[in-house]
Tab-separated table of C-alpha atoms (C1' of nucleotides) in Angstrom:
chain	number	residue	atom	x	y	z
A	1	UNK	CA	-21.008	-25.981	81.052
A	2	UNK	CA	-24.678	-26.724	80.751
A	3	UNK	CA	-26.548	-24.581	78.272
A	4	UNK	CA	-30.191	-24.995	77.445
A	5	UNK	CA	-30.648	-26.603	74.059
A	6	UNK	CA	-31.451	-24.187	71.269
A	7	UNK	CA	-34.769	-25.170	69.861
A	8	UNK	CA	-35.769	-23.479	66.635
A	9	UNK	CA	-39.301	-22.446	67.212
A	10	UNK	CA	-41.612	-22.942	64.232
A	11	UNK	CA	-43.720	-19.843	64.009
A	12	UNK	CA	-47.292	-20.265	62.905
A	13	UNK	CA	-47.147	-16.767	61.455
A	14	UNK	CA	-44.689	-18.013	58.859
A	15	UNK	CA	-46.984	-20.858	57.869
A	16	UNK	CA	-50.384	-19.270	58.115
A	17	UNK	CA	-51.312	-16.499	55.686
A	18	UNK	CA	-54.711	-16.008	57.307
A	19	UNK	CA	-53.047	-15.289	60.627
A	20	UNK	CA	-50.769	-12.752	58.975
A	21	UNK	CA	-53.785	-11.141	57.399
A	22	UNK	CA	-55.429	-10.690	60.797
A	23	UNK	CA	-52.200	-9.292	62.224
A	24	UNK	CA	-51.954	-6.865	59.320
A	25	UNK	CA	-55.475	-5.614	59.883
A	26	UNK	CA	-54.823	-4.945	63.562
A	27	UNK	CA	-51.518	-3.298	62.722
A	28	UNK	CA	-52.793	-0.820	60.144
A	29	UNK	CA	-55.810	-0.015	62.308
A	30	UNK	CA	-53.437	0.917	65.118
A	31	UNK	CA	-51.296	2.930	62.697
A	32	UNK	CA	-54.262	4.938	61.463
A	33	UNK	CA	-54.835	5.977	65.052
A	34	UNK	CA	-51.292	6.484	66.310
A	35	UNK	CA	-49.066	7.444	63.396
A	36	UNK	CA	-46.832	10.404	64.192
A	37	UNK	CA	-47.417	13.510	62.139
A	38	UNK	CA	-44.131	13.620	60.201
A	39	UNK	CA	-43.528	16.258	57.528
A	40	UNK	CA	-42.880	13.741	54.735
A	41	UNK	CA	-46.143	11.959	55.479
A	42	UNK	CA	-48.309	14.911	54.514
A	43	UNK	CA	-47.459	14.772	50.838
A	44	UNK	CA	-45.521	11.542	50.255
A	45	UNK	CA	-44.156	12.156	46.772
A	46	UNK	CA	-41.304	9.883	45.689
A	47	UNK	CA	-38.879	12.812	45.970
A	48	UNK	CA	-39.848	13.753	49.518
A	49	UNK	CA	-39.956	10.156	50.683
A	50	UNK	CA	-36.547	9.600	49.120
A	51	UNK	CA	-35.005	12.578	50.910
A	52	UNK	CA	-36.598	11.554	54.203
A	53	UNK	CA	-35.423	7.954	53.879
A	54	UNK	CA	-31.852	8.972	53.200
A	55	UNK	CA	-31.867	11.387	56.133
A	56	UNK	CA	-33.380	8.773	58.426
A	57	UNK	CA	-30.694	6.166	57.754
A	58	UNK	CA	-29.030	5.402	61.089
A	59	UNK	CA	-30.532	8.559	62.498
A	60	UNK	CA	-33.340	9.119	64.950
A	61	UNK	CA	-36.479	10.609	63.426
A	62	UNK	CA	-36.713	13.544	65.807
A	63	UNK	CA	-33.290	14.765	64.711
A	64	UNK	CA	-34.247	14.592	61.050
A	65	UNK	CA	-37.349	16.793	61.061
A	66	UNK	CA	-35.735	20.260	61.048
A	67	UNK	CA	-33.149	19.140	58.500
A	68	UNK	CA	-35.874	17.799	56.246
A	69	UNK	CA	-37.885	21.005	56.380
A	70	UNK	CA	-34.887	23.165	55.485
A	71	UNK	CA	-33.753	20.778	52.775
A	72	UNK	CA	-37.099	20.616	50.983
A	73	UNK	CA	-37.471	24.362	51.151
A	74	UNK	CA	-34.068	24.878	49.540
A	75	UNK	CA	-34.244	21.937	47.123
A	76	UNK	CA	-37.919	21.357	46.336
A	77	UNK	CA	-37.326	18.905	43.510
A	78	UNK	CA	-34.852	16.669	41.710
A	79	UNK	CA	-33.651	19.396	39.355
A	80	UNK	CA	-32.828	21.922	42.076
A	81	UNK	CA	-30.938	19.260	44.034
A	82	UNK	CA	-29.007	18.226	40.948
A	83	UNK	CA	-27.953	21.846	40.465
A	84	UNK	CA	-27.054	22.400	44.115
A	85	UNK	CA	-23.829	24.007	45.269
A	86	UNK	CA	-21.835	21.409	47.166
A	87	UNK	CA	-20.741	23.697	50.017
A	88	UNK	CA	-24.290	24.881	50.545
A	89	UNK	CA	-25.614	21.339	50.439
A	90	UNK	CA	-23.098	20.154	53.005
A	91	UNK	CA	-23.844	23.165	55.199
A	92	UNK	CA	-27.512	22.115	55.223
A	93	UNK	CA	-26.458	18.582	56.139
A	94	UNK	CA	-23.961	19.696	58.797
A	95	UNK	CA	-24.535	17.927	62.109
A	96	UNK	CA	-26.584	15.112	60.610
A	97	UNK	CA	-23.546	12.935	60.021
A	98	UNK	CA	-22.775	10.301	57.402
A	99	UNK	CA	-21.964	13.034	54.936
A	100	UNK	CA	-21.619	10.616	52.052
A	101	UNK	CA	-25.412	10.407	52.139
A	102	UNK	CA	-25.663	14.033	51.031
A	103	UNK	CA	-23.177	13.588	48.195
A	104	UNK	CA	-24.922	10.445	47.006
A	105	UNK	CA	-28.229	12.283	47.099
A	106	UNK	CA	-26.851	14.986	44.844
A	107	UNK	CA	-25.180	12.508	42.475
A	108	UNK	CA	-28.395	10.514	42.294
A	109	UNK	CA	-30.387	13.655	41.516
A	110	UNK	CA	-28.030	14.390	38.625
A	111	UNK	CA	-28.551	10.857	37.328
A	112	UNK	CA	-32.298	11.296	37.621
A	113	UNK	CA	-32.105	14.463	35.552
A	114	UNK	CA	-29.984	12.719	32.939
A	115	UNK	CA	-31.635	9.339	32.735
A	116	UNK	CA	-35.196	9.874	33.909
A	117	UNK	CA	-36.165	13.314	32.671
A	118	UNK	CA	-35.777	14.808	36.181
A	119	UNK	CA	-38.550	12.643	37.602
A	120	UNK	CA	-37.876	10.097	40.308
A	121	UNK	CA	-37.976	6.607	38.716
A	122	UNK	CA	-40.751	4.285	39.773
A	123	UNK	CA	-39.358	0.824	39.142
A	124	UNK	CA	-37.339	-1.093	41.710
A	125	UNK	CA	-34.463	-1.770	39.315
A	126	UNK	CA	-34.096	1.896	38.369
A	127	UNK	CA	-34.343	3.042	41.969
A	128	UNK	CA	-31.828	0.625	43.473
A	129	UNK	CA	-29.371	1.544	40.728
A	130	UNK	CA	-29.102	5.040	42.221
A	131	UNK	CA	-26.169	5.753	44.556
A	132	UNK	CA	-26.949	5.642	48.266
A	133	UNK	CA	-30.034	3.494	47.742
A	134	UNK	CA	-29.977	-0.131	48.836
A	135	UNK	CA	-32.627	-2.794	49.198
A	136	UNK	CA	-34.294	-1.217	52.215
A	137	UNK	CA	-34.449	2.320	50.849
A	138	UNK	CA	-35.675	1.277	47.396
A	139	UNK	CA	-38.470	-0.757	48.973
A	140	UNK	CA	-39.344	2.013	51.402
A	141	UNK	CA	-39.568	4.741	48.761
A	142	UNK	CA	-41.706	2.752	46.342
A	143	UNK	CA	-43.963	1.202	48.958
A	144	UNK	CA	-44.572	4.436	50.856
A	145	UNK	CA	-44.961	6.751	47.872
A	146	UNK	CA	-46.476	4.336	45.338
A	147	UNK	CA	-48.011	1.619	47.498
A	148	UNK	CA	-45.903	-0.968	45.662
A	149	UNK	CA	-45.707	-4.365	47.376
A	150	UNK	CA	-41.998	-4.279	48.184
A	151	UNK	CA	-40.617	-5.526	51.502
A	152	UNK	CA	-38.488	-3.508	53.900
A	153	UNK	CA	-36.072	-4.473	56.635
A	154	UNK	CA	-34.240	-2.051	58.923
A	155	UNK	CA	-33.562	-1.509	62.609
A	156	UNK	CA	-37.194	-1.387	63.709
A	157	UNK	CA	-38.569	-4.196	61.593
A	158	UNK	CA	-35.669	-6.530	62.345
A	159	UNK	CA	-36.655	-6.247	65.988
A	160	UNK	CA	-40.414	-6.367	65.415
A	161	UNK	CA	-40.429	-9.294	63.006
A	162	UNK	CA	-37.859	-11.337	64.932
A	163	UNK	CA	-40.073	-10.998	67.995
A	164	UNK	CA	-43.267	-11.855	66.169
A	165	UNK	CA	-41.794	-15.114	64.915
A	166	UNK	CA	-39.628	-15.647	68.025
A	167	UNK	CA	-36.502	-15.990	65.943
A	168	UNK	CA	-33.891	-17.927	67.911
A	169	UNK	CA	-30.904	-17.378	65.648
A	170	UNK	CA	-28.799	-14.168	65.809
A	171	UNK	CA	-30.549	-11.583	63.652
A	172	UNK	CA	-27.359	-10.380	61.990
A	173	UNK	CA	-26.609	-13.767	60.421
A	174	UNK	CA	-27.229	-14.151	56.730
A	175	UNK	CA	-29.809	-16.929	57.077
A	176	UNK	CA	-31.734	-14.911	59.653
A	177	UNK	CA	-31.724	-11.882	57.393
A	178	UNK	CA	-33.012	-13.951	54.498
A	179	UNK	CA	-35.821	-15.286	56.629
A	180	UNK	CA	-36.731	-11.801	57.845
A	181	UNK	CA	-36.789	-10.386	54.311
A	182	UNK	CA	-39.003	-13.248	53.278
A	183	UNK	CA	-41.283	-12.639	56.228
A	184	UNK	CA	-41.441	-8.942	55.404
A	185	UNK	CA	-42.557	-9.778	51.880
A	186	UNK	CA	-45.112	-12.301	53.127
A	187	UNK	CA	-46.642	-9.702	55.401
A	188	UNK	CA	-47.683	-7.505	52.483
A	189	UNK	CA	-51.171	-7.824	51.040
A	190	UNK	CA	-51.508	-9.084	47.489
A	191	UNK	CA	-55.193	-8.435	46.849
A	192	UNK	CA	-56.174	-5.878	44.261
A	193	UNK	CA	-58.211	-3.787	46.657
A	194	UNK	CA	-55.407	-3.447	49.183
A	195	UNK	CA	-52.946	-2.469	46.468
A	196	UNK	CA	-55.343	0.272	45.458
A	197	UNK	CA	-55.597	1.601	48.997
A	198	UNK	CA	-52.735	3.365	50.789
A	199	UNK	CA	-54.431	3.028	54.166
A	200	UNK	CA	-54.232	-0.741	54.252
A	201	UNK	CA	-51.797	-1.511	51.435
A	202	UNK	CA	-47.993	-1.812	51.528
A	203	UNK	CA	-47.610	1.915	52.247
A	204	UNK	CA	-49.467	1.513	55.522
A	205	UNK	CA	-48.177	-1.944	56.429
A	206	UNK	CA	-44.509	-1.037	56.048
A	207	UNK	CA	-44.794	2.270	57.865
A	208	UNK	CA	-46.946	0.708	60.566
A	209	UNK	CA	-44.402	-2.028	61.249
A	210	UNK	CA	-41.656	0.562	61.634
A	211	UNK	CA	-43.861	2.828	63.721
A	212	UNK	CA	-44.674	-0.056	66.029
A	213	UNK	CA	-40.958	-0.644	66.486
A	214	UNK	CA	-40.371	3.016	67.264
A	215	UNK	CA	-43.281	3.540	69.659
A	216	UNK	CA	-44.267	0.161	71.162
A	217	UNK	CA	-41.890	-2.649	70.288
A	218	UNK	CA	-38.861	-0.787	71.603
A	219	UNK	CA	-35.416	-2.309	72.164
A	220	UNK	CA	-35.663	-2.174	75.928
A	221	UNK	CA	-38.845	-2.756	77.883
A	222	UNK	CA	-41.236	-3.163	74.952
A	223	UNK	CA	-44.743	-1.988	75.805
A	224	UNK	CA	-46.412	-5.358	75.220
A	225	UNK	CA	-49.324	-4.465	77.492
A	226	UNK	CA	-50.526	-1.842	75.040
A	227	UNK	CA	-49.322	-3.538	71.870
A	228	UNK	CA	-52.111	-3.898	69.307
A	229	UNK	CA	-50.663	-7.150	67.963
A	230	UNK	CA	-49.422	-8.757	71.164
A	231	UNK	CA	-51.638	-11.778	70.668
A	232	UNK	CA	-49.931	-12.524	67.354
A	233	UNK	CA	-46.436	-12.201	68.822
A	234	UNK	CA	-44.677	-15.453	69.629
A	235	UNK	CA	-41.994	-13.747	71.703
A	236	UNK	CA	-44.703	-12.216	73.881
A	237	UNK	CA	-46.565	-15.510	74.177
A	238	UNK	CA	-43.358	-17.307	75.082
A	239	UNK	CA	-42.089	-14.556	77.374
A	240	UNK	CA	-39.009	-14.004	75.230
A	241	UNK	CA	-39.553	-10.358	74.279
A	242	UNK	CA	-36.673	-9.173	76.451
A	243	UNK	CA	-34.120	-11.543	74.912
A	244	UNK	CA	-35.162	-11.339	71.250
A	245	UNK	CA	-33.442	-10.110	69.258
A	246	UNK	CA	-30.183	-11.040	70.941
A	247	UNK	CA	-27.544	-8.369	71.106
A	248	UNK	CA	-25.076	-7.975	68.292
A	249	UNK	CA	-21.347	-7.655	68.763
A	250	UNK	CA	-20.677	-4.907	71.218
A	251	UNK	CA	-18.705	-1.847	70.314
A	252	UNK	CA	-15.123	-1.460	71.447
A	253	UNK	CA	-14.740	2.217	72.233
A	254	UNK	CA	-11.385	3.907	71.914
A	255	UNK	CA	-10.250	6.992	73.767
A	256	UNK	CA	-8.393	9.457	71.578
A	257	UNK	CA	-6.715	12.835	72.059
A	258	UNK	CA	-6.713	15.332	69.206
A	259	UNK	CA	-5.300	18.805	68.883
A	260	UNK	CA	-6.464	21.887	67.048
A	261	UNK	CA	-4.925	25.301	66.554
A	262	UNK	CA	-6.588	28.683	66.442
A	263	UNK	CA	-4.303	30.794	64.265
A	264	UNK	CA	-5.263	34.403	63.672
A	265	UNK	CA	-4.370	36.260	60.526
A	266	UNK	CA	-5.075	39.720	59.078
A	267	UNK	CA	-8.059	41.440	60.729
A	268	UNK	CA	-8.595	38.506	63.076
A	269	UNK	CA	-9.294	36.079	60.252
A	270	UNK	CA	-9.025	32.421	61.141
A	271	UNK	CA	-6.797	29.855	59.511
A	272	UNK	CA	-8.885	26.943	58.251
A	273	UNK	CA	-8.727	24.354	55.501
A	274	UNK	CA	-11.121	22.339	53.442
A	275	UNK	CA	-10.532	18.664	54.094
A	276	UNK	CA	-9.512	16.853	50.903
A	277	UNK	CA	-11.591	14.152	49.261
A	278	UNK	CA	-11.128	10.681	50.647
A	279	UNK	CA	-10.473	11.725	54.235
A	280	UNK	CA	-13.058	11.687	56.990
A	281	UNK	CA	-15.097	14.905	56.868
A	282	UNK	CA	-14.055	15.316	53.241
A	283	UNK	CA	-15.179	18.679	51.926
A	284	UNK	CA	-15.851	20.075	55.380
A	285	UNK	CA	-13.888	23.069	56.629
A	286	UNK	CA	-11.935	22.811	59.855
A	287	UNK	CA	-9.235	24.371	61.960
A	288	UNK	CA	-5.782	22.805	61.595
A	289	UNK	CA	-6.277	19.586	63.517
A	290	UNK	CA	-4.424	16.327	64.096
A	291	UNK	CA	-4.466	13.277	66.305
A	292	UNK	CA	-2.679	9.939	66.444
A	293	UNK	CA	-0.625	8.787	64.673
A	294	UNK	CA	0.473	12.263	63.499
A	295	UNK	CA	0.170	13.893	66.899
A	296	UNK	CA	0.050	12.080	70.233
A	297	UNK	CA	0.679	15.231	72.280
A	298	UNK	CA	1.007	18.999	72.049
A	299	UNK	CA	4.701	18.897	71.123
A	300	UNK	CA	4.115	16.501	68.237
A	301	UNK	CA	1.159	18.568	67.144
A	302	UNK	CA	3.385	21.637	66.983
A	303	UNK	CA	5.849	19.750	64.798
A	304	UNK	CA	3.071	18.450	62.585
A	305	UNK	CA	1.714	21.964	62.196
A	306	UNK	CA	5.103	23.414	61.294
A	307	UNK	CA	5.497	20.681	58.715
A	308	UNK	CA	2.029	21.437	57.308
A	309	UNK	CA	2.399	25.175	57.196
A	310	UNK	CA	6.107	25.903	57.002
A	311	UNK	CA	7.715	28.497	59.269
A	312	UNK	CA	7.512	28.233	63.031
A	313	UNK	CA	4.624	27.680	65.389
A	314	UNK	CA	4.379	28.853	68.948
A	315	UNK	CA	1.642	26.858	70.635
A	316	UNK	CA	-0.138	28.873	73.337
A	317	UNK	CA	-2.779	28.259	75.951
A	318	UNK	CA	-5.646	25.816	75.636
A	319	UNK	CA	-8.701	27.867	74.720
A	320	UNK	CA	-11.175	24.985	74.750
A	321	UNK	CA	-11.358	21.306	75.547
A	322	UNK	CA	-14.119	19.571	73.639
A	323	UNK	CA	-15.386	16.051	74.274
A	324	UNK	CA	-16.826	14.452	71.202
A	325	UNK	CA	-18.063	10.959	70.335
A	326	UNK	CA	-17.490	9.796	66.761
A	327	UNK	CA	-18.387	6.197	65.901
A	328	UNK	CA	-16.114	4.101	68.113
A	329	UNK	CA	-13.901	7.009	69.104
A	330	UNK	CA	-14.207	9.028	72.273
A	331	UNK	CA	-12.314	12.137	71.370
A	332	UNK	CA	-10.956	14.816	73.615
A	333	UNK	CA	-10.043	17.760	71.451
A	334	UNK	CA	-7.488	20.171	72.894
A	335	UNK	CA	-7.768	23.487	71.106
A	336	UNK	CA	-4.792	25.810	71.512
A	337	UNK	CA	-4.175	29.306	70.356
A	338	UNK	CA	-1.089	29.413	68.201
A	339	UNK	CA	1.168	32.044	66.702
A	340	UNK	CA	2.514	31.320	63.262
A	341	UNK	CA	5.646	32.959	61.931
A	342	UNK	CA	5.537	32.394	58.222
A	343	UNK	CA	8.590	31.917	56.070
A	344	UNK	CA	6.723	32.172	52.783
A	345	UNK	CA	3.955	34.335	51.470
A	346	UNK	CA	1.847	31.587	49.964
A	347	UNK	CA	-0.539	29.590	52.094
A	348	UNK	CA	-0.143	25.843	51.734
A	349	UNK	CA	-2.700	23.819	49.764
A	350	UNK	CA	-6.260	23.926	51.050
A	351	UNK	CA	-5.495	26.439	53.799
A	352	UNK	CA	-7.107	29.868	53.856
A	353	UNK	CA	-7.624	32.798	56.206
A	354	UNK	CA	-11.350	33.470	56.420
A	355	UNK	CA	-13.624	35.573	58.609
A	356	UNK	CA	-15.986	34.090	61.143
A	357	UNK	CA	-18.839	35.479	59.049
A	358	UNK	CA	-17.685	33.514	56.014
A	359	UNK	CA	-17.521	30.372	58.106
A	360	UNK	CA	-21.200	30.573	58.937
A	361	UNK	CA	-21.867	29.737	55.289
A	362	UNK	CA	-19.319	26.961	54.969
A	363	UNK	CA	-19.788	23.373	56.114
A	364	UNK	CA	-17.647	22.547	59.142
A	365	UNK	CA	-16.990	19.460	61.192
A	366	UNK	CA	-19.073	19.461	64.340
A	367	UNK	CA	-16.058	20.029	66.567
A	368	UNK	CA	-14.888	22.806	64.279
A	369	UNK	CA	-18.283	24.511	64.548
A	370	UNK	CA	-18.352	24.158	68.319
A	371	UNK	CA	-14.871	25.603	68.600
A	372	UNK	CA	-15.768	28.521	66.345
A	373	UNK	CA	-19.012	29.258	68.171
A	374	UNK	CA	-17.237	29.537	71.507
A	375	UNK	CA	-14.315	31.651	70.392
B	1	DA	C1'	-18.549	-11.337	56.734
B	2	DA	C1'	-16.503	-7.261	58.574
B	3	DT	C1'	-15.666	-2.472	58.693
B	4	DG	C1'	-16.069	2.644	58.194
B	5	DC	C1'	-18.979	6.279	58.383
B	6	DG	C1'	-21.105	11.051	62.624
B	7	DG	C1'	-23.906	12.455	65.724
B	8	DG	C1'	-27.282	12.633	69.258
B	9	DG	C1'	-30.752	10.849	72.530
B	10	DA	C1'	-32.336	7.590	76.081
B	11	DC	C1'	-31.231	5.376	80.151
C	1	DG	C1'	-20.684	4.622	80.032
C	2	DT	C1'	-23.595	1.739	76.654
C	3	DC	C1'	-26.904	0.994	73.245
C	4	DC	C1'	-29.269	2.177	69.272
C	5	DC	C1'	-31.101	4.700	65.504
C	6	DA	C1'	-36.306	4.187	58.696
C	7	DG	C1'	-28.286	1.504	56.044
C	8	DC	C1'	-25.003	1.736	52.368
C	9	DA	C1'	-20.643	1.050	50.144
C	10	DT	C1'	-16.421	-1.063	50.193
C	11	DT	C1'	-13.225	-4.659	51.021
DNA sequence: AATGCGGGGAC
DNA sequence: GTCCCAGCATT
């Protein structure tokens, strides 16, 4: 097979600081004009920027906004977050996904109260030591809130920077990542005046690079014709913007059938349980639910349920079929009504009969909430 | 280096 | 359906 030779392009942007300076000027000028009005940009305190950054991880900005508003209203500062009730916190996070983020946020707030007098720390080493905060998030918080000259690298900037320098190697490789981090650092201004000015310092440069990725330098069909820095972009010059960055390993999706039971108790209460620590959806409340390998079909689910609860289960009609995508899984959830004949008075561990009204205050898995809402 | 973690929006 | 999103922690 004949493949074109891979030629590592030497980007002038990497060599030439003056060129980067001109790019930066055009970039922040564009940002001043086109930045979206996001709630955490109005008063970018370290605390608010922190919360927004955690919420934004692997999540589209538009989905974050209402969550952010509610969160800040309920937990306006580090101390109130540290003292938060876990169920209430998870209820506020419900639907946003990656629930470990919320727990880490709370744990970190408690550390901040203990170690930093309830004020968000302002050095990189202190910040990255907090749970849930890695290199990107630490740099983002301190650059955006404090205008510190710390680099960032995430979904948007990986794409933007790799296009600017026409990176030919796969962006997920270690050497590529190192080069992109280095480029990100080299893009930041070092002059005293810029570091004293949010509008053209690291706060603006980092946010502008991400904003460009979100609004102009998009994954598919980047809007190069209206890009404010197109003339600095090697991929654009070379006509490579549609193939850089190359695609990463593609996801293998897996179809999966799961089963849930709606069991009614006294006064129409519903049988639910809080999922134990360590499992997926830990801490969230849900109807009795199982899938492979415990339950491949309705009969096995019935057996599993009898084993869980004791007594006998009579599985009835399907009340809902819910399609749900979770990471690589494509789940079809078959929700049945079920009659439970108990042989003991005690409910098994974690299980409880609760009213629908109580469930509105408890955190549930998304499928659990959907099922409840349509009962 | 690879994998798990949730969900939703764009196309 | 497929891709991707202001990543991190764990193995």
